[in-house]
């Protein structure tokens, strides 16, 4: 046996020595190539013709070819001094298909496969297919679908091609049948379960809730419970273990967690360590943690974030703030040490603006509050973003901070701006019994030639009115943001052809005005203006509310003459805006107060005040759902007197409602009607020349009156809107800033504080037409109208378009309904 073993050992050594004997390669032959070029294959070999190789070198060549990723099978042979490689190429992926996937979108799957180099045109590596199946199955298990199966199917095609098809059988998600919490004594199960997002065994009628099991959701619930205890002083609280059991049929899971509540701890003091950059007093004043109070984890986190924000305001953008608790378990007390490491102050080297295809770079740069060369301030960056988004020609703004290579304390900032149509092509066509065929056309450019200046030409014409105006405003007439603008306007109104018993008159009005705005701070602005206007009235119908207006203008020598007057008007206004966007805001508020008054040397002396307030409250973190509340108030009146008559608000300055500000009601239908007094008369004496009898005035107590169908407006107005802004169905995230859908409720009224209802007590109303409304007290502000509906607004290339479908909830006699309305150039 010993001799035999020795003989075998010598034979093995002899064979090894023979196999390792080198030989010189005279030729290399490669067989089986189809797609891969011969040169590419030879480049992966560790030897070439003329080299001396061994069997070990040949084995290394197999590994090198496999590493290239082009081949499924590699065999090497030696024929004398010739080395022969027989290769089988990997098939090329011709197409990738997905079937049955719902939780995972095709785009997500494609991105995941591309990251693993499984894409059309690439060779297929079969070794990755099993890991893909396992990875996708694990994903479905993580979202509670334990019955899910994923199978990769290969369909081989001619010319060594293959179609890869991923077939999904997702199955139903497992529901959380029961959640057991063990070890809790301070808070009962019901309290702790209310903190969790995961719900257990939901009854069928709670269809808005879900008891679907998801691994990530459960992990978040564990953190929520821990935060719940930490926020109430239980500093030593811990979840000692957790188990998730799946039912045999894989349709239900049972969750068990074991907790150790511990005891409550009180804070004995707060100390600061590190570098507070000289802001010790500010940081201490803004720290909400007080000695003697229970430990509160949320307050500790808030304090750390607050200190980091303060440091970032002064250029320390990479600060680290940590809280170290010194726990006294015996007395159940804790002392907190807040360690502050501000790091290096960061400066801004360069600010780039991208995406502005139409707007000049300087228009955006003048809105920036973060300056090049200054230290980096998060507050200044956010304010800069907000100011850019408030521009009416900007849809969205994002910024990115990039480190400067090789320099630790400098960064570059890029603002990426997405512009939206800055022009507004105002056009509309409508028809109504009152106004007939009506259309308007105009062009307003909020970003004229990319300069940031606004310019506009507006033309509005219908059956009874024609107006035209030209306006121009430079919002940065000076470098510090003082704006300057001007307007020229002309209008011609003819109500004289609209039939009897309506507030008929003809008017021509033209004028010129200028405005100036002065910024007070980032959110407040004062506006001032002056206007000269000339009005020429004729054929003014004599309804009762006009008696004061006419008597202060009439020429006693020509009572039937034209009424022409010149007004010199001054305006003053205040605007405060914290809105996050110029169009379609979702957060912040807007307050606007404006007063216009004619000067004492004007022919008419009056004032008119408007106030508007809007508040947007985001209901979700991404602002897809928001609540908007809006209030519009207006009041105007005359001051002084002439010829024994007090000045009143001119009738053509009256507030109106219905249409755009009270959707669901017909345009200008809400508010006081014109009252036409019909004097009583008695037969007179016979006329010996003309014949007949000329009537004589009768007893005023027997006068009659009639009421117009449409409103003439009033000197006071109040309109309120409550609007729920919702995601627009069938539209993606990219269109959220250009299309808005909302559900609204409008309520309001227009009234006349000077109307004397008692003046018509005892008189008889004589109806001139069938739909004439009954006279009511037009000085009553409580005659509130209400409507509700749905609105869709779209910032189109022509400008903002608003479509509203509304229904009247509360109305009064004579109010006319307009279920569908369409406006151009109006947004909320």
Coordinates of C-alpha atoms in Angstrom, one line a residue, residues 331-740:
X331 CA -34.1 61.6 41.5
X332 CA -35.7 61.2 38.0
X333 CA -34.1 64.4 36.9
X334 CA -32.2 65.4 33.8
X335 CA -29.9 68.3 33.0
X336 CA -29.6 69.2 29.3
X337 CA -26.4 70.4 27.7
X338 CA -26.9 71.9 24.3
X339 CA -23.7 71.7 22.3
X340 CA -23.3 74.1 19.4
X341 CA -20.8 73.6 16.7
X342 CA -21.4 76.4 14.1
X343 CA -18.7 75.2 11.7
X344 CA -17.3 77.6 9.2
X345 CA -19.2 80.6 7.9
X346 CA -20.2 80.0 4.3
X347 CA -20.1 82.7 1.7
X348 CA -21.8 82.9 -1.7
X349 CA -19.4 83.1 -4.6
X350 CA -21.8 83.2 -7.5
X351 CA -25.6 83.1 -8.1
X352 CA -26.9 81.6 -11.3
X353 CA -30.4 81.9 -12.7
X354 CA -31.6 79.3 -15.2
X355 CA -34.9 78.7 -17.0
X356 CA -35.6 82.4 -17.9
X357 CA -36.1 82.1 -21.6
X358 CA -38.3 85.3 -21.9
X359 CA -37.3 87.4 -18.9
X360 CA -34.1 89.4 -18.5
X361 CA -31.7 88.2 -15.9
X362 CA -31.7 91.5 -14.0
X363 CA -35.5 91.4 -13.5
X364 CA -35.0 88.3 -11.3
X365 CA -31.8 89.5 -9.7
X366 CA -33.4 92.6 -8.3
X367 CA -35.8 90.4 -6.4
X368 CA -33.0 88.5 -4.7
X369 CA -32.3 89.1 -1.0
X370 CA -29.3 86.7 -1.0
X371 CA -26.3 88.6 -2.5
X372 CA -23.2 87.4 -4.1
X373 CA -20.2 87.9 -1.9
X374 CA -22.3 87.9 1.3
X375 CA -22.6 85.1 3.8
X376 CA -25.1 82.4 3.0
X377 CA -28.4 82.9 4.8
X378 CA -31.3 80.4 4.6
X379 CA -33.7 83.2 5.5
X380 CA -32.5 85.3 2.6
X381 CA -32.7 82.3 0.2
X382 CA -36.2 81.5 1.2
X383 CA -37.2 85.2 1.0
X384 CA -35.6 85.4 -2.5
X385 CA -37.5 82.3 -3.6
X386 CA -40.8 83.8 -2.2
X387 CA -40.3 87.1 -4.0
X388 CA -39.6 85.4 -7.3
X389 CA -42.7 83.2 -6.9
X390 CA -44.9 86.3 -6.3
X391 CA -44.1 87.6 -9.8
X392 CA -47.1 87.0 -12.0
X393 CA -45.0 85.6 -14.8
X394 CA -43.3 82.9 -12.7
X395 CA -44.9 79.5 -12.1
X396 CA -42.3 77.8 -9.9
X397 CA -38.9 78.5 -8.4
X398 CA -36.4 76.1 -6.9
X399 CA -32.8 76.7 -5.7
X400 CA -29.8 74.5 -5.3
X401 CA -26.7 75.2 -3.2
X402 CA -23.4 73.7 -4.6
X403 CA -20.0 73.5 -2.8
X404 CA -17.2 75.2 -4.6
X405 CA -14.5 72.5 -5.4
X406 CA -11.4 73.0 -3.3
X407 CA -12.9 75.8 -1.2
X408 CA -14.6 74.8 2.1
X409 CA -16.3 78.1 2.9
X410 CA -17.8 79.0 -0.4
X411 CA -20.9 77.9 -2.3
X412 CA -22.6 78.6 -5.6
X413 CA -26.4 79.0 -5.8
X414 CA -28.6 78.2 -8.7
X415 CA -32.1 79.5 -9.0
X416 CA -34.1 77.4 -11.5
X417 CA -37.1 79.4 -12.7
X418 CA -40.1 78.0 -14.5
X419 CA -41.8 80.8 -16.4
X420 CA -45.5 81.0 -17.2
X421 CA -47.4 83.1 -19.8
X422 CA -46.9 86.6 -18.7
X423 CA -49.3 88.0 -21.3
X424 CA -53.0 88.1 -20.8
X425 CA -55.0 88.1 -24.0
X426 CA -58.4 89.2 -22.6
X427 CA -61.2 88.1 -24.9
X428 CA -64.7 86.9 -24.2
X429 CA -68.1 86.6 -25.9
X430 CA -71.4 86.4 -24.0
X431 CA -75.1 87.1 -24.6
X432 CA -77.8 88.1 -22.2
X433 CA -81.2 89.6 -22.2
X434 CA -79.9 92.8 -20.6
X435 CA -76.5 93.4 -22.3
X436 CA -77.1 91.6 -25.6
X437 CA -74.1 90.4 -27.5
X438 CA -71.0 91.4 -25.5
X439 CA -67.3 90.9 -26.2
X440 CA -64.1 92.2 -24.9
X441 CA -60.6 92.1 -26.2
X442 CA -57.4 93.3 -24.9
X443 CA -53.7 92.6 -24.3
X444 CA -51.9 92.9 -21.0
X445 CA -48.3 92.0 -20.6
X446 CA -47.1 91.8 -17.0
X447 CA -43.5 91.2 -18.3
X448 CA -43.3 93.5 -21.3
X449 CA -40.5 92.4 -23.6
X450 CA -38.9 90.6 -20.6
X451 CA -38.3 93.8 -18.7
X452 CA -40.6 93.0 -15.8
X453 CA -42.7 96.1 -16.6
X454 CA -46.4 95.8 -17.3
X455 CA -48.2 97.3 -20.3
X456 CA -51.7 96.9 -21.4
X457 CA -54.3 97.8 -24.0
X458 CA -57.9 96.9 -23.2
X459 CA -61.0 97.2 -25.3
X460 CA -64.5 96.2 -24.0
X461 CA -67.6 96.6 -26.1
X462 CA -71.1 95.4 -25.8
X463 CA -74.6 96.6 -26.6
X464 CA -74.5 99.5 -24.2
X465 CA -70.8 100.2 -23.5
X466 CA -67.5 100.8 -25.1
X467 CA -64.2 101.3 -23.2
X468 CA -60.6 101.5 -24.2
X469 CA -57.5 102.1 -21.9
X470 CA -53.8 102.1 -22.1
X471 CA -51.6 101.5 -19.1
X472 CA -47.9 101.1 -18.3
X473 CA -46.1 100.5 -15.0
X474 CA -42.4 100.2 -14.1
X475 CA -42.2 98.3 -10.8
X476 CA -38.5 99.3 -10.4
X477 CA -38.5 103.0 -11.5
X478 CA -35.8 103.4 -8.9
X479 CA -33.3 100.8 -7.7
X480 CA -34.9 100.6 -4.2
X481 CA -38.2 99.4 -5.7
X482 CA -40.3 102.6 -6.1
X483 CA -42.7 102.0 -8.9
X484 CA -44.2 104.5 -11.4
X485 CA -47.1 104.0 -13.8
X486 CA -49.7 105.8 -15.8
X487 CA -53.0 105.2 -17.6
X488 CA -55.1 106.9 -20.3
X489 CA -58.7 105.8 -20.6
X490 CA -61.9 106.5 -22.6
X491 CA -65.4 105.1 -22.2
X492 CA -68.8 105.7 -23.8
X493 CA -71.9 104.3 -22.2
X494 CA -75.4 104.4 -23.6
X495 CA -78.2 103.0 -21.5
X496 CA -80.8 105.1 -23.3
X497 CA -81.8 102.4 -25.8
X498 CA -82.4 99.6 -23.3
X499 CA -86.1 100.2 -22.9
X500 CA -88.3 102.0 -20.4
X501 CA -88.2 101.7 -16.7
X502 CA -84.4 101.2 -16.6
X503 CA -81.7 103.5 -15.4
X504 CA -81.1 105.0 -18.8
X505 CA -78.4 107.6 -19.5
X506 CA -75.5 108.3 -21.9
X507 CA -72.0 109.1 -20.7
X508 CA -68.6 109.8 -22.1
X509 CA -65.7 109.7 -19.8
X510 CA -62.0 110.2 -20.4
X511 CA -59.0 111.0 -18.4
X512 CA -55.4 110.4 -17.5
X513 CA -53.8 109.2 -14.3
X514 CA -50.5 108.3 -12.7
X515 CA -49.5 106.0 -9.8
X516 CA -46.5 105.6 -7.6
X517 CA -45.7 102.8 -5.1
X518 CA -43.2 102.9 -2.2
X519 CA -42.0 99.7 -0.5
X520 CA -41.9 99.9 3.3
X521 CA -40.4 96.5 3.9
X522 CA -40.5 93.0 2.3
X523 CA -44.3 92.6 2.9
X524 CA -45.7 96.1 3.0
X525 CA -46.1 98.8 0.3
X526 CA -47.8 102.2 0.1
X527 CA -49.4 103.3 -3.2
X528 CA -50.3 106.8 -4.3
X529 CA -52.0 108.2 -7.4
X530 CA -53.6 111.1 -9.1
X531 CA -56.2 111.2 -11.8
X532 CA -58.0 113.9 -13.9
X533 CA -61.2 112.7 -15.4
X534 CA -63.9 114.5 -17.5
X535 CA -67.4 113.1 -17.6
X536 CA -70.2 114.2 -19.9
X537 CA -73.7 112.9 -19.1
X538 CA -76.9 113.3 -21.1
X539 CA -80.3 111.7 -21.4
X540 CA -80.1 110.9 -17.8
X541 CA -83.4 109.2 -16.7
X542 CA -85.0 110.7 -13.7
X543 CA -85.2 108.0 -11.2
X544 CA -85.6 108.9 -7.5
X545 CA -82.1 108.1 -6.2
X546 CA -80.6 110.6 -8.5
X547 CA -82.3 113.7 -7.1
X548 CA -79.3 114.8 -5.0
X549 CA -76.8 113.9 -7.7
X550 CA -78.6 116.0 -10.3
X551 CA -79.5 118.9 -8.1
X552 CA -75.8 119.6 -7.3
X553 CA -74.9 119.7 -11.0
X554 CA -78.0 121.1 -12.8
X555 CA -77.9 124.6 -14.3
X556 CA -81.0 126.3 -13.1
X557 CA -81.2 128.2 -16.4
X558 CA -81.0 124.9 -18.4
X559 CA -82.6 122.1 -16.4
X560 CA -82.7 119.7 -19.3
X561 CA -79.1 120.4 -20.4
X562 CA -76.1 118.1 -20.3
X563 CA -74.2 117.3 -17.1
X564 CA -70.6 117.8 -17.6
X565 CA -68.1 117.7 -14.7
X566 CA -64.4 117.5 -14.1
X567 CA -62.9 115.6 -11.1
X568 CA -59.4 115.7 -9.7
X569 CA -58.9 112.6 -7.7
X570 CA -56.2 111.4 -5.3
X571 CA -55.7 107.8 -4.2
X572 CA -53.8 106.3 -1.4
X573 CA -53.4 102.6 -0.6
X574 CA -51.7 100.0 1.5
X575 CA -50.8 96.5 0.5
X576 CA -49.4 93.7 2.7
X577 CA -48.7 90.4 1.1
X578 CA -47.1 87.2 2.4
X579 CA -48.4 85.1 -0.4
X580 CA -46.1 82.3 -1.6
X581 CA -47.0 82.9 -5.2
X582 CA -48.2 85.7 -7.5
X583 CA -50.8 83.5 -9.2
X584 CA -52.5 80.5 -7.6
X585 CA -51.1 81.0 -4.1
X586 CA -51.5 78.3 -1.5
X587 CA -50.2 79.9 1.6
X588 CA -49.9 83.3 3.2
X589 CA -52.2 86.3 3.3
X590 CA -53.0 89.5 1.3
X591 CA -54.4 92.7 2.7
X592 CA -55.2 95.6 0.5
X593 CA -56.8 99.0 1.5
X594 CA -57.3 101.7 -1.1
X595 CA -59.1 105.1 -0.8
X596 CA -59.9 107.5 -3.6
X597 CA -61.1 111.0 -2.9
X598 CA -62.0 113.9 -5.2
X599 CA -60.3 117.2 -4.2
X600 CA -62.4 120.2 -3.0
X601 CA -62.0 122.0 -6.3
X602 CA -63.7 119.1 -8.2
X603 CA -67.2 119.4 -9.5
X604 CA -68.2 116.3 -7.4
X605 CA -67.0 115.8 -3.9
X606 CA -66.9 112.2 -2.9
X607 CA -64.7 109.4 -1.5
X608 CA -64.6 105.7 -2.1
X609 CA -62.8 103.0 0.0
X610 CA -62.1 99.4 -0.8
X611 CA -60.7 96.7 1.4
X612 CA -59.7 93.2 0.4
X613 CA -58.4 90.4 2.6
X614 CA -57.3 86.9 1.5
X615 CA -56.0 84.1 3.6
X616 CA -54.6 80.8 2.3
X617 CA -54.2 77.9 4.7
X618 CA -52.5 74.7 3.3
X619 CA -54.2 71.6 4.5
X620 CA -51.5 69.2 3.3
X621 CA -47.7 69.3 3.4
X622 CA -47.4 69.5 -0.4
X623 CA -50.1 72.3 -0.6
X624 CA -52.3 70.1 -2.9
X625 CA -55.2 70.9 -0.6
X626 CA -55.7 74.5 0.7
X627 CA -58.4 76.5 2.2
X628 CA -58.9 80.1 1.1
X629 CA -61.0 82.8 2.8
X630 CA -61.7 86.1 1.1
X631 CA -63.5 89.3 2.2
X632 CA -64.2 92.3 0.0
X633 CA -65.6 95.5 1.6
X634 CA -66.4 98.8 0.0
X635 CA -68.0 102.1 1.1
X636 CA -68.3 105.4 -0.6
X637 CA -70.2 108.7 -0.1
X638 CA -70.1 112.4 -0.8
X639 CA -68.8 115.1 1.5
X640 CA -70.0 118.7 1.6
X641 CA -73.1 120.2 0.0
X642 CA -74.2 122.6 -2.8
X643 CA -77.4 124.4 -3.5
X644 CA -78.8 123.0 -0.3
X645 CA -78.2 119.4 -1.4
X646 CA -75.6 117.0 0.1
X647 CA -73.1 115.5 -2.2
X648 CA -73.5 111.7 -2.6
X649 CA -71.5 109.0 -4.3
X650 CA -71.9 109.4 -8.1
X651 CA -74.2 106.7 -9.4
X652 CA -71.6 105.5 -11.9
X653 CA -69.2 104.9 -9.0
X654 CA -71.6 102.5 -7.2
X655 CA -70.5 99.1 -6.1
X656 CA -72.1 96.1 -8.0
X657 CA -72.2 92.4 -7.4
X658 CA -73.1 89.4 -9.4
X659 CA -71.0 87.6 -11.9
X660 CA -67.3 87.4 -11.2
X661 CA -67.6 88.3 -7.5
X662 CA -70.8 86.5 -6.8
X663 CA -70.7 83.4 -9.0
X664 CA -74.1 81.9 -9.8
X665 CA -75.8 85.3 -10.1
X666 CA -76.1 87.2 -13.3
X667 CA -73.8 90.1 -13.9
X668 CA -74.7 93.2 -11.8
X669 CA -78.0 91.9 -10.6
X670 CA -77.5 92.1 -6.8
X671 CA -78.3 95.3 -4.9
X672 CA -80.7 98.3 -5.0
X673 CA -82.9 98.9 -8.0
X674 CA -83.9 102.2 -9.5
X675 CA -87.2 103.6 -8.1
X676 CA -89.2 105.6 -10.6
X677 CA -91.7 107.9 -8.9
X678 CA -94.9 108.5 -10.9
X679 CA -96.6 111.7 -9.7
X680 CA -100.3 111.7 -9.2
X681 CA -102.3 114.1 -11.4
X682 CA -105.8 115.6 -11.6
X683 CA -107.7 116.9 -14.7
X684 CA -106.9 120.5 -15.5
X685 CA -108.9 123.3 -17.0
X686 CA -109.8 123.1 -20.7
X687 CA -107.2 124.6 -23.1
X688 CA -109.1 127.1 -25.3
X689 CA -106.4 127.1 -28.0
X690 CA -105.0 123.5 -28.2
X691 CA -108.1 121.9 -26.9
X692 CA -108.3 119.2 -24.3
X693 CA -107.4 119.3 -20.6
X694 CA -103.8 119.8 -19.2
X695 CA -103.4 117.6 -16.1
X696 CA -102.4 119.3 -12.9
X697 CA -100.2 117.9 -10.1
X698 CA -102.2 115.8 -7.6
X699 CA -101.6 114.9 -3.9
X700 CA -98.0 113.5 -3.5
X701 CA -99.5 111.0 -1.0
X702 CA -101.2 109.4 -3.9
X703 CA -98.1 109.1 -6.1
X704 CA -97.2 105.7 -7.4
X705 CA -93.8 104.1 -8.2
X706 CA -92.1 101.4 -10.2
X707 CA -88.9 99.5 -9.7
X708 CA -86.3 98.6 -12.3
X709 CA -85.4 95.0 -13.1
X710 CA -81.7 95.4 -12.7
X711 CA -79.6 96.8 -9.9
X712 CA -78.1 100.3 -10.1
X713 CA -75.6 99.4 -7.4
X714 CA -75.1 101.0 -4.0
X715 CA -72.5 102.9 -2.0
X716 CA -71.7 99.9 0.3
X717 CA -70.7 96.3 -0.5
X718 CA -69.6 93.2 1.4
X719 CA -68.7 89.9 -0.3
X720 CA -67.1 86.9 1.3
X721 CA -65.8 83.7 -0.2
X722 CA -64.8 80.4 1.3
X723 CA -63.0 78.2 -1.1
X724 CA -61.5 74.7 -0.8
X725 CA -58.7 74.2 -3.3
X726 CA -58.4 70.6 -4.4
X727 CA -56.1 68.6 -6.7
X728 CA -57.4 68.8 -10.3
X729 CA -58.6 65.3 -11.4
X730 CA -56.7 63.6 -14.2
X731 CA -53.8 66.1 -14.1
X732 CA -50.3 65.4 -12.8
X733 CA -48.1 67.3 -10.4
X734 CA -46.5 69.3 -13.2
X735 CA -49.8 71.1 -14.0
X736 CA -50.7 72.0 -10.4
X737 CA -49.3 75.5 -10.6
X738 CA -51.2 76.2 -13.9
X739 CA -54.6 74.6 -13.3
X740 CA -56.6 75.0 -10.1

